[in-house]
Coordinates of N, CA and C in Angstrom, one line a residue:
X1329 N 121.4 85.7 139.4 CA 121.1 84.6 139.7 C 120.9 83.5 138.8
X1330 N 121.7 82.5 138.2 CA 121.4 81.5 137.3 C 119.7 80.6 137.9
X1331 N 119.2 80.4 136.8 CA 117.6 79.8 136.8 C 118.2 78.3 137.3
X1332 N 119.4 77.8 137.2 CA 118.9 76.5 137.3 C 119.3 76.2 139.2
X1333 N 119.9 78.0 139.7 CA 119.9 78.1 141.2 C 118.4 78.2 141.6
X1334 N 118.0 79.2 141.1 CA 116.4 79.7 141.1 C 115.6 78.7 141.1
X1335 N 115.6 77.8 140.5 CA 114.5 76.7 140.5 C 115.0 75.6 141.9
X1336 N 116.6 75.6 141.7 CA 116.8 74.6 143.1 C 115.9 75.2 144.3
X1337 N 116.3 76.7 144.5 CA 115.4 77.3 146.0 C 114.1 77.2 145.8
X1338 N 113.2 77.1 144.8 CA 112.0 77.3 144.4 C 111.5 75.6 144.9
X1339 N 112.2 74.6 144.7 CA 111.7 73.1 144.6 C 111.9 73.1 146.2
X1340 N 113.1 73.4 147.0 CA 112.7 73.5 148.3 C 111.9 74.1 148.9
X1341 N 111.7 75.0 148.8 CA 110.4 76.0 149.3 C 109.3 75.1 149.3
X1342 N 108.6 74.7 147.5 CA 107.6 73.3 147.5 C 107.8 72.6 148.6
X1343 N 108.7 71.7 148.2 CA 109.1 70.3 149.6 C 108.6 70.8 151.3
X1344 N 109.2 72.2 151.5 CA 109.1 72.4 152.8 C 107.6 72.9 153.3
X1345 N 106.9 73.2 152.3 CA 105.6 74.0 152.6 C 104.6 72.9 153.4
X1346 N 104.8 71.2 153.2 CA 103.6 70.5 154.1 C 104.1 70.0 155.3
X1347 N 105.7 70.2 155.5 CA 106.4 70.0 156.9 C 106.1 70.9 157.7
X1348 N 106.2 72.2 157.1 CA 106.1 73.2 158.0 C 104.5 73.4 158.3
X1349 N 103.6 73.3 158.1 CA 102.3 72.8 157.8 C 101.9 72.1 158.8
X1350 N 102.6 70.7 158.8 CA 102.5 69.7 160.1 C 102.7 69.9 161.2
X1351 N 103.9 70.7 161.3 CA 104.4 70.4 162.5 C 104.3 71.9 163.5
X1352 N 103.6 73.2 162.6 CA 103.9 74.1 163.2 C 102.6 74.7 164.3
X1353 N 101.6 73.5 163.9 CA 100.2 73.0 165.0 C 100.7 72.5 166.2
X1354 N 101.8 71.7 166.3 CA 102.1 70.9 167.3 C 102.0 71.7 168.6
X1355 N 102.6 73.4 169.1 CA 102.4 73.5 170.1 C 101.4 73.8 170.3
X1356 N 100.4 74.1 169.6 CA 98.9 74.7 169.7 C 97.9 73.6 170.5
X1357 N 98.7 72.6 169.9 CA 97.2 71.5 170.6 C 96.7 71.7 171.5
X1358 N 97.4 71.9 172.6 CA 96.3 71.8 174.1 C 95.3 73.4 173.9
X1359 N 96.1 74.2 173.1 CA 95.2 75.6 172.9 C 94.0 75.2 172.0
X1360 N 94.2 74.0 171.0 CA 92.8 73.8 170.4 C 92.1 73.0 171.4
X1361 N 92.6 71.9 172.4 CA 91.6 71.3 172.8 C 90.9 72.1 174.0
X1362 N 91.3 73.0 174.6 CA 90.7 73.6 175.4 C 89.7 74.8 174.5
X1363 N 90.3 75.3 173.4 CA 89.2 76.6 172.5 C 87.9 75.9 172.4
X1364 N 88.0 74.4 171.9 CA 87.1 73.9 171.3 C 86.0 72.7 172.6
X1365 N 86.8 72.8 173.7 CA 86.5 71.9 174.4 C 86.4 70.5 174.3
X1366 N 87.4 69.7 173.6 CA 87.6 68.6 173.0 C 88.5 68.0 174.0
X1367 N 89.0 66.9 174.2 CA 89.7 65.9 174.4 C 91.0 66.1 173.5
X1368 N 92.6 65.9 174.3 CA 93.7 65.6 173.8 C 93.7 64.5 172.7
X1369 N 92.9 63.4 172.5 CA 92.9 62.4 171.8 C 92.4 63.3 170.6
X1370 N 91.2 63.5 170.5 CA 90.7 64.0 169.3 C 91.6 65.1 168.7
X1371 N 92.3 66.2 169.2 CA 93.0 66.9 168.8 C 94.4 66.1 168.2
X1372 N 94.8 65.4 168.6 CA 95.9 64.6 168.2 C 95.4 63.5 167.2
X1373 N 93.9 63.7 166.9 CA 93.4 62.8 165.7 C 93.8 64.0 164.4
X1374 N 93.8 64.8 164.9 CA 94.3 66.0 163.4 C 95.8 65.7 162.7
X1375 N 96.4 65.2 163.9 CA 98.0 64.9 163.4 C 98.1 64.0 162.9
X1376 N 97.4 63.0 163.3 CA 97.0 61.2 162.7 C 96.4 61.6 161.1
X1377 N 95.5 62.6 161.4 CA 94.5 62.8 160.0 C 95.9 63.2 158.7
X1378 N 96.7 64.0 159.2 CA 97.4 64.8 158.4 C 98.3 63.8 157.6
X1379 N 99.5 62.7 158.3 CA 100.2 62.0 158.3 C 99.6 60.9 157.3
X1380 N 98.6 60.6 157.7 CA 97.8 59.6 156.8 C 97.6 60.2 155.5
X1381 N 96.9 61.3 155.2 CA 96.6 61.8 153.8 C 97.8 62.1 153.2
X1382 N 98.8 62.6 154.0 CA 100.1 62.9 153.3 C 100.8 61.5 152.5
X1383 N 100.7 60.4 153.2 CA 100.8 59.2 152.7 C 100.4 58.8 151.5
X1384 N 98.6 58.8 151.6 CA 98.0 58.4 151.1 C 97.7 59.3 149.5
X1385 N 98.1 60.4 149.8 CA 98.2 61.4 148.5 C 99.4 61.2 147.6
X1386 N 100.0 60.7 148.4 CA 101.4 60.4 147.3 C 101.7 59.3 146.6
X1387 N 100.3 58.3 146.7 CA 100.3 57.1 145.9 C 99.8 57.6 144.9
X1388 N 98.7 58.2 145.0 CA 98.3 59.0 143.7 C 98.7 60.0 143.1
X1389 N 99.7 61.0 143.6 CA 99.7 62.0 142.9 C 100.9 61.7 142.0
X1390 N 102.0 60.4 142.0 CA 102.7 60.5 140.6 C 101.8 60.0 139.0
X1391 N 100.8 58.9 139.0 CA 100.1 59.0 138.1 C 99.4 59.8 137.6
X1392 N 98.5 60.7 138.6 CA 98.0 62.5 138.3 C 98.7 62.8 137.5
X1393 N 100.2 63.4 138.0 CA 100.9 64.3 137.2 C 100.9 63.7 135.9
X1394 N 101.6 62.5 135.5 CA 101.4 61.9 134.7 C 100.2 62.1 133.5
X1395 N 99.1 62.0 134.1 CA 97.9 62.2 133.1 C 97.7 63.6 133.1
X1396 N 97.5 64.5 133.9 CA 97.4 66.1 134.0 C 98.3 66.8 133.8
X1397 N 99.8 66.0 133.9 CA 100.6 67.4 133.9 C 101.3 68.0 135.4
X1398 N 102.6 68.4 135.6 CA 102.9 68.4 136.9 C 102.4 70.1 137.3
X1399 N 102.3 70.8 136.1 CA 101.8 72.1 136.7 C 100.5 72.2 136.9
X1400 N 99.5 71.6 136.4 CA 98.2 71.5 136.8 C 98.0 71.0 138.0
X1401 N 98.4 69.8 138.5 CA 98.2 69.0 139.7 C 99.5 70.2 140.9
X1402 N 100.0 70.5 140.4 CA 100.7 71.9 141.4 C 99.7 72.9 141.4
X1403 N 99.6 73.5 141.0 CA 98.7 74.6 140.9 C 97.0 74.1 142.0
X1404 N 96.2 73.1 141.4 CA 95.5 72.4 142.0 C 96.0 72.1 143.7
X1405 N 96.9 71.4 143.9 CA 97.6 70.9 145.4 C 97.4 71.9 146.0
X1406 N 98.4 73.0 145.5 CA 98.9 73.8 146.5 C 97.4 75.3 146.8
X1407 N 96.6 75.0 145.5 CA 95.5 75.8 145.9 C 94.4 75.0 147.1
X1408 N 95.0 73.8 146.9 CA 93.8 73.2 147.9 C 94.5 73.5 149.4
X1409 N 95.8 73.4 149.2 CA 96.3 73.6 150.8 C 95.9 75.0 151.1
X1410 N 96.0 76.2 150.5 CA 96.1 77.1 150.8 C 93.9 77.2 151.4
X1411 N 93.5 76.7 151.0 CA 91.9 76.6 150.8 C 91.9 76.2 152.5
X1412 N 92.5 75.1 152.3 CA 92.7 74.8 153.5 C 93.4 75.3 154.9
X1413 N 94.4 76.1 154.4 CA 94.6 77.2 155.7 C 93.4 78.1 156.1
X1414 N 92.8 78.5 155.4 CA 91.5 79.4 155.1 C 90.8 79.1 155.9
X1415 N 90.3 77.5 155.8 CA 89.2 76.8 156.6 C 90.1 77.0 158.3
X1416 N 91.6 76.9 158.3 CA 91.7 76.3 159.8 C 91.7 77.5 160.3
X1417 N 92.2 79.1 159.6 CA 91.9 80.5 160.3 C 90.4 80.6 160.8
X1418 N 89.4 80.1 160.3 CA 88.3 80.5 160.5 C 87.3 79.3 161.1
X1419 N 88.1 78.5 161.4 CA 87.6 77.3 162.3 C 86.6 77.4 163.3
X1420 N 85.6 77.0 163.5 CA 84.8 77.1 164.6 C 84.7 76.2 165.6
X1421 N 85.0 74.6 164.8 CA 85.1 73.4 165.3 C 85.9 72.7 165.1
X1422 N 86.2 71.6 166.0 CA 87.0 70.6 165.6 C 87.2 69.7 164.4
X1423 N 85.7 69.6 164.1 CA 85.4 68.9 163.0 C 86.5 69.8 161.8
X1424 N 86.2 71.4 161.6 CA 86.9 72.0 160.9 C 88.2 72.0 160.5
X1425 N 88.6 72.1 162.3 CA 90.1 71.8 162.5 C 90.5 70.4 161.2
X1426 N 89.7 69.6 161.6 CA 90.3 68.1 160.8 C 90.0 68.2 159.4
X1427 N 88.9 69.0 159.1 CA 89.1 69.2 157.5 C 90.3 69.8 156.9
X1428 N 90.6 71.0 157.9 CA 91.3 71.7 157.8 C 92.6 71.0 157.0
X1429 N 93.1 70.6 157.6 CA 94.7 69.3 158.4 C 94.6 68.4 157.0
X1430 N 93.1 67.7 156.6 CA 93.0 67.0 155.7 C 93.3 67.8 154.4
X1431 N 92.9 68.9 154.6 CA 92.9 69.6 153.1 C 94.7 70.1 152.8
X1432 N 95.2 70.2 153.7 CA 96.3 70.9 153.6 C 97.4 69.9 153.4
X1433 N 97.4 68.7 153.8 CA 98.0 67.4 153.5 C 97.7 67.0 152.2
X1434 N 96.4 67.1 151.6 CA 96.2 66.7 150.4 C 96.7 67.4 149.2
X1435 N 97.1 68.6 149.6 CA 97.5 69.7 148.4 C 99.1 69.5 149.0
X1436 N 99.5 69.9 149.8 CA 101.0 69.7 150.6 C 101.9 68.5 150.0
X1437 N 100.9 67.4 150.0 CA 102.4 66.3 149.4 C 102.2 66.4 148.0
X1438 N 101.8 67.3 147.3 CA 102.1 67.4 146.1 C 103.3 68.0 145.7
X1439 N 103.6 68.9 146.5 CA 105.1 69.4 146.6 C 106.0 68.6 147.0
X1440 N 106.0 67.8 148.2 CA 107.0 67.2 148.5 C 107.2 66.1 147.7
X1441 N 106.2 65.2 146.8 CA 106.6 64.5 145.9 C 107.1 64.9 144.5
X1442 N 106.2 65.9 143.8 CA 106.9 66.7 143.0 C 108.3 67.5 143.0
X1443 N 108.9 67.7 144.0 CA 110.2 68.6 144.1 C 110.7 67.7 143.9
X1444 N 111.1 66.4 144.2 CA 112.2 65.8 144.1 C 111.7 64.7 142.5
X1445 N 110.6 64.7 142.0 CA 110.4 64.1 140.7 C 110.6 65.1 139.8
X1446 N 110.7 66.3 139.9 CA 111.4 67.2 138.6 C 112.7 67.1 138.8
X1447 N 113.6 67.1 140.1 CA 114.7 66.9 139.6 C 115.6 66.0 139.5
X1448 N 114.9 64.8 139.5 CA 115.1 63.2 139.0 C 115.1 63.3 137.5
X1449 N 114.2 63.6 136.9 CA 113.6 64.3 135.4 C 115.0 65.5 134.5
X1450 N 115.7 66.1 135.4 CA 115.9 67.1 134.8 C 117.4 66.9 134.8
X1451 N 117.8 66.3 136.1 CA 119.5 66.2 135.7 C 120.1 64.8 136.1
X1452 N 121.2 64.1 135.2 CA 121.7 63.0 135.5 C 121.9 62.5 137.2
X1453 N 122.0 61.2 137.1 CA 121.7 60.8 138.4 C 122.6 61.4 139.7
X1454 N 123.9 61.6 139.1 CA 124.9 62.4 140.3 C 124.5 63.3 140.8
X1455 N 124.3 64.6 139.7 CA 123.5 65.8 140.3 C 122.4 66.1 140.5
X1456 N 121.3 64.7 140.1 CA 119.9 64.8 141.0 C 120.3 64.7 142.2
X1457 N 121.1 63.7 142.7 CA 121.2 62.9 144.1 C 121.7 64.5 145.1
X1458 N 123.1 65.5 144.4 CA 123.2 66.3 145.0 C 122.1 67.4 145.4
X1459 N 121.4 67.8 144.3 CA 120.4 69.2 144.8 C 119.3 68.0 145.4
X1460 N 118.8 66.5 145.6 CA 118.1 66.4 146.6 C 118.3 66.3 147.7
X1461 N 119.8 66.2 148.0 CA 120.4 66.3 149.5 C 120.0 67.8 149.8
X1462 N 120.4 68.7 149.4 CA 119.6 69.6 149.3 C 118.2 70.3 150.1
X1463 N 117.2 69.4 149.1 CA 115.7 69.2 149.2 C 115.6 68.6 150.7
X1464 N 116.3 67.6 150.8 CA 116.3 67.0 152.1 C 116.8 67.6 153.2
X1465 N 117.4 68.6 152.9 CA 118.0 69.4 154.1 C 117.2 70.5 154.4
X1466 N 116.9 71.1 153.9 CA 115.3 72.1 153.6 C 114.0 71.3 154.6
X1467 N 113.8 70.6 154.1 CA 112.5 69.5 154.8 C 113.0 69.3 156.1
X1468 N 113.7 69.0 156.4 CA 114.7 68.3 157.8 C 114.9 69.8 158.7
X1469 N 115.5 70.9 158.2 CA 115.3 72.1 159.2 C 114.1 72.6 159.5
X1470 N 113.1 72.4 158.2 CA 111.8 73.2 158.8 C 110.8 72.3 159.6
X1471 N 111.3 71.1 159.3 CA 110.6 70.6 160.6 C 111.0 70.5 161.6
X1472 N 112.1 71.0 162.2 CA 112.9 71.5 163.4 C 112.6 72.7 163.8
X1473 N 112.5 73.8 162.8 CA 112.1 75.2 163.1 C 110.7 75.0 163.6
X1474 N 109.8 74.6 162.6 CA 108.3 75.1 162.6 C 107.4 74.7 163.7
X1475 N 107.9 74.1 165.0 CA 107.4 74.2 165.9 C 107.8 75.3 166.9
X1476 N 108.9 75.6 166.9 CA 109.3 76.6 167.4 C 108.8 78.1 166.9
X1477 N 108.5 78.0 165.8 CA 107.8 79.4 165.0 C 106.4 79.4 165.6
X1478 N 105.9 78.4 165.6 CA 104.3 78.2 166.1 C 104.1 78.6 167.4
X1479 N 105.0 77.9 168.2 CA 104.7 78.8 169.5 C 105.0 80.2 170.1
X1480 N 105.7 80.8 169.0 CA 106.2 82.1 168.9 C 104.6 83.1 168.8
X1481 N 104.6 82.5 167.4 CA 103.7 83.6 166.6 C 102.1 83.4 167.5
X1482 N 102.2 82.0 168.1 CA 100.7 81.7 168.8 C 101.1 82.4 170.1
X1483 N 101.7 82.6 170.3 CA 101.6 83.3 171.9 C 101.4 84.6 171.5
X1484 N 101.9 85.6 170.8 CA 102.1 86.8 170.3 C 100.6 87.0 169.7
X1485 N 100.3 86.6 168.5 CA 99.2 86.6 167.5 C 97.6 86.0 167.5
X1486 N 98.2 84.7 168.3 CA 96.5 83.7 168.8 C 97.1 82.7 168.1
X1487 N 95.8 81.4 168.1 CA 96.2 80.2 167.8 C 96.0 80.1 166.0
X1488 N 95.1 81.2 165.4 CA 95.0 81.2 164.1 C 96.2 81.7 163.4
X1489 N 97.1 82.1 163.7 CA 98.3 82.6 163.2 C 98.8 81.6 162.5
X1490 N 99.1 80.2 162.9 CA 99.7 79.2 162.8 C 99.6 78.9 161.5
X1491 N 98.6 79.2 160.6 CA 97.8 78.6 159.6 C 98.6 79.9 158.5
X1492 N 99.1 81.0 159.1 CA 99.4 81.9 158.1 C 100.9 81.5 157.1
X1493 N 101.8 81.0 158.0 CA 103.1 81.1 157.3 C 103.0 79.9 155.8
X1494 N 102.3 78.5 156.4 CA 102.0 78.0 155.5 C 101.6 78.1 154.1
X1495 N 100.2 79.0 154.5 CA 99.5 80.0 153.4 C 100.0 80.6 152.7
X1496 N 101.3 81.7 153.3 CA 102.1 82.5 152.6 C 103.2 81.3 151.8
X1497 N 103.2 80.3 152.3 CA 104.8 79.6 151.4 C 104.1 79.2 150.4
X1498 N 102.8 78.3 150.3 CA 102.1 77.8 149.6 C 101.7 79.0 148.3
X1499 N 101.3 80.5 148.8 CA 100.9 81.5 147.7 C 102.0 81.5 146.7
X1500 N 103.3 81.7 147.7 CA 104.3 82.0 146.5 C 104.6 80.7 145.8
X1501 N 104.6 79.6 146.0 CA 104.5 78.4 145.1 C 103.8 78.3 144.2
X1502 N 102.4 78.4 144.6 CA 101.1 78.8 143.2 C 101.4 79.9 142.7
X1503 N 102.1 81.1 142.8 CA 102.1 82.0 141.8 C 103.5 81.8 141.0
X1504 N 104.5 81.4 141.9 CA 105.6 80.5 141.0 C 105.0 79.7 139.8
X1505 N 104.6 79.0 139.9 CA 104.0 77.7 139.1 C 103.1 78.6 137.9
X1506 N 102.2 79.0 139.0 CA 101.1 80.1 137.7 C 101.9 80.7 136.4
X1507 N 103.2 81.6 137.0 CA 103.7 82.2 136.3 C 104.7 81.8 135.3
X1508 N 105.1 80.7 135.4 CA 106.3 79.7 135.1 C 105.7 78.9 133.9
X1509 N 105.9 79.0 132.5 CA 105.5 78.3 131.7 C 106.0 77.6 130.8
X1510 N 107.7 77.6 131.2 CA 108.8 77.0 130.3 C 109.9 75.7 131.3
X1511 N 110.0 75.8 132.1 CA 110.3 74.7 133.0 C 109.9 73.3 133.2
X1512 N 110.2 72.5 133.7 CA 110.0 71.2 133.3 C 108.8 70.9 134.3
X1513 N 108.4 71.4 135.1 CA 107.2 71.2 136.0 C 106.2 71.6 134.8
X1514 N 106.2 72.3 133.9 CA 105.2 72.3 133.3 C 104.7 70.9 132.4
X1515 N 105.4 69.7 132.3 CA 105.4 69.0 131.3 C 104.8 67.3 132.0
X1516 N 104.4 66.8 131.1 CA 103.4 65.3 131.9 C 104.7 64.3 131.1
X1517 N 104.8 63.6 132.5 CA 105.5 62.0 132.5 C 106.8 62.1 131.3
X1518 N 107.1 61.4 130.5 CA 108.2 61.1 129.7 C 108.4 62.5 129.2
X1519 N 107.8 63.3 128.9 CA 108.5 64.7 128.2 C 109.3 65.3 128.9
X1520 N 109.1 65.3 130.7 CA 109.7 66.6 131.3 C 111.5 65.2 131.2
X1521 N 111.5 64.6 130.9 CA 113.1 63.9 130.9 C 113.7 64.8 129.6
X1522 N 112.7 65.1 128.7 CA 113.5 65.0 127.5 C 113.7 66.8 127.2
X1523 N 113.6 67.5 128.5 CA 114.0 69.0 129.0 C 115.4 69.0 128.8
X1524 N 115.9 70.4 127.8 CA 117.3 70.5 127.4 C 117.8 71.1 129.2
X1525 N 118.6 70.7 129.4 CA 119.3 71.5 130.8 C 119.9 72.8 130.4
X1526 N 120.6 72.7 129.3 CA 121.3 73.7 128.8 C 120.1 75.1 128.7
X1527 N 119.2 74.8 128.5 CA 118.1 75.8 128.6 C 117.9 76.7 129.6
X1528 N 117.7 75.0 130.8 CA 117.4 75.9 131.9 C 118.9 76.7 133.0
X1529 N 119.7 76.3 132.6 CA 121.6 77.1 133.0 C 121.8 78.5 132.2
X1530 N 120.8 79.1 131.2 CA 121.2 79.9 131.0 C 120.9 80.9 132.1
X1531 N 122.0 82.5 131.8 CA 121.4 83.4 132.3 C 120.3 84.3 132.2

């Protein structure tokens, strides 16, 4: 498989992590309310907090990527997302659930933002639009499927299990970034646009 195709799949996975984490929890909200003796409004706050953190995080992601490099930001971001999943798995209170969701969103938003940024940096406009359509499709499918997956796994394994899949996806991305030292996602700001696509598309 060509490196170009591999990278496209990888960026789709990177962009899917946060939407999966956001939506996979939806079916277990009533269970969380019962588990922690909290009102449904308090549990719904975890969804709101996730969305708010996701939006705010993307405002700062661009400048941070330019300053520290995409690779460093991805490692920190997905590391934070994984840590948030661990907090969720072992959560013993509503407050820890809220903390878990905020951590997941703060880390996962980096993947959503940089997946698109990397494609725009790498390809000419027409090719970038084509690749971005694949990423958008992946995000849409993940958002549609995640609640069903969350409901099924929570039924058979327990509510903690909804944190496993996003953690697994984030771990795959983290390892992919950690062991990749040549792709344009390792570069900073304007340097990424100077990356030669011919190097990427070699077999």
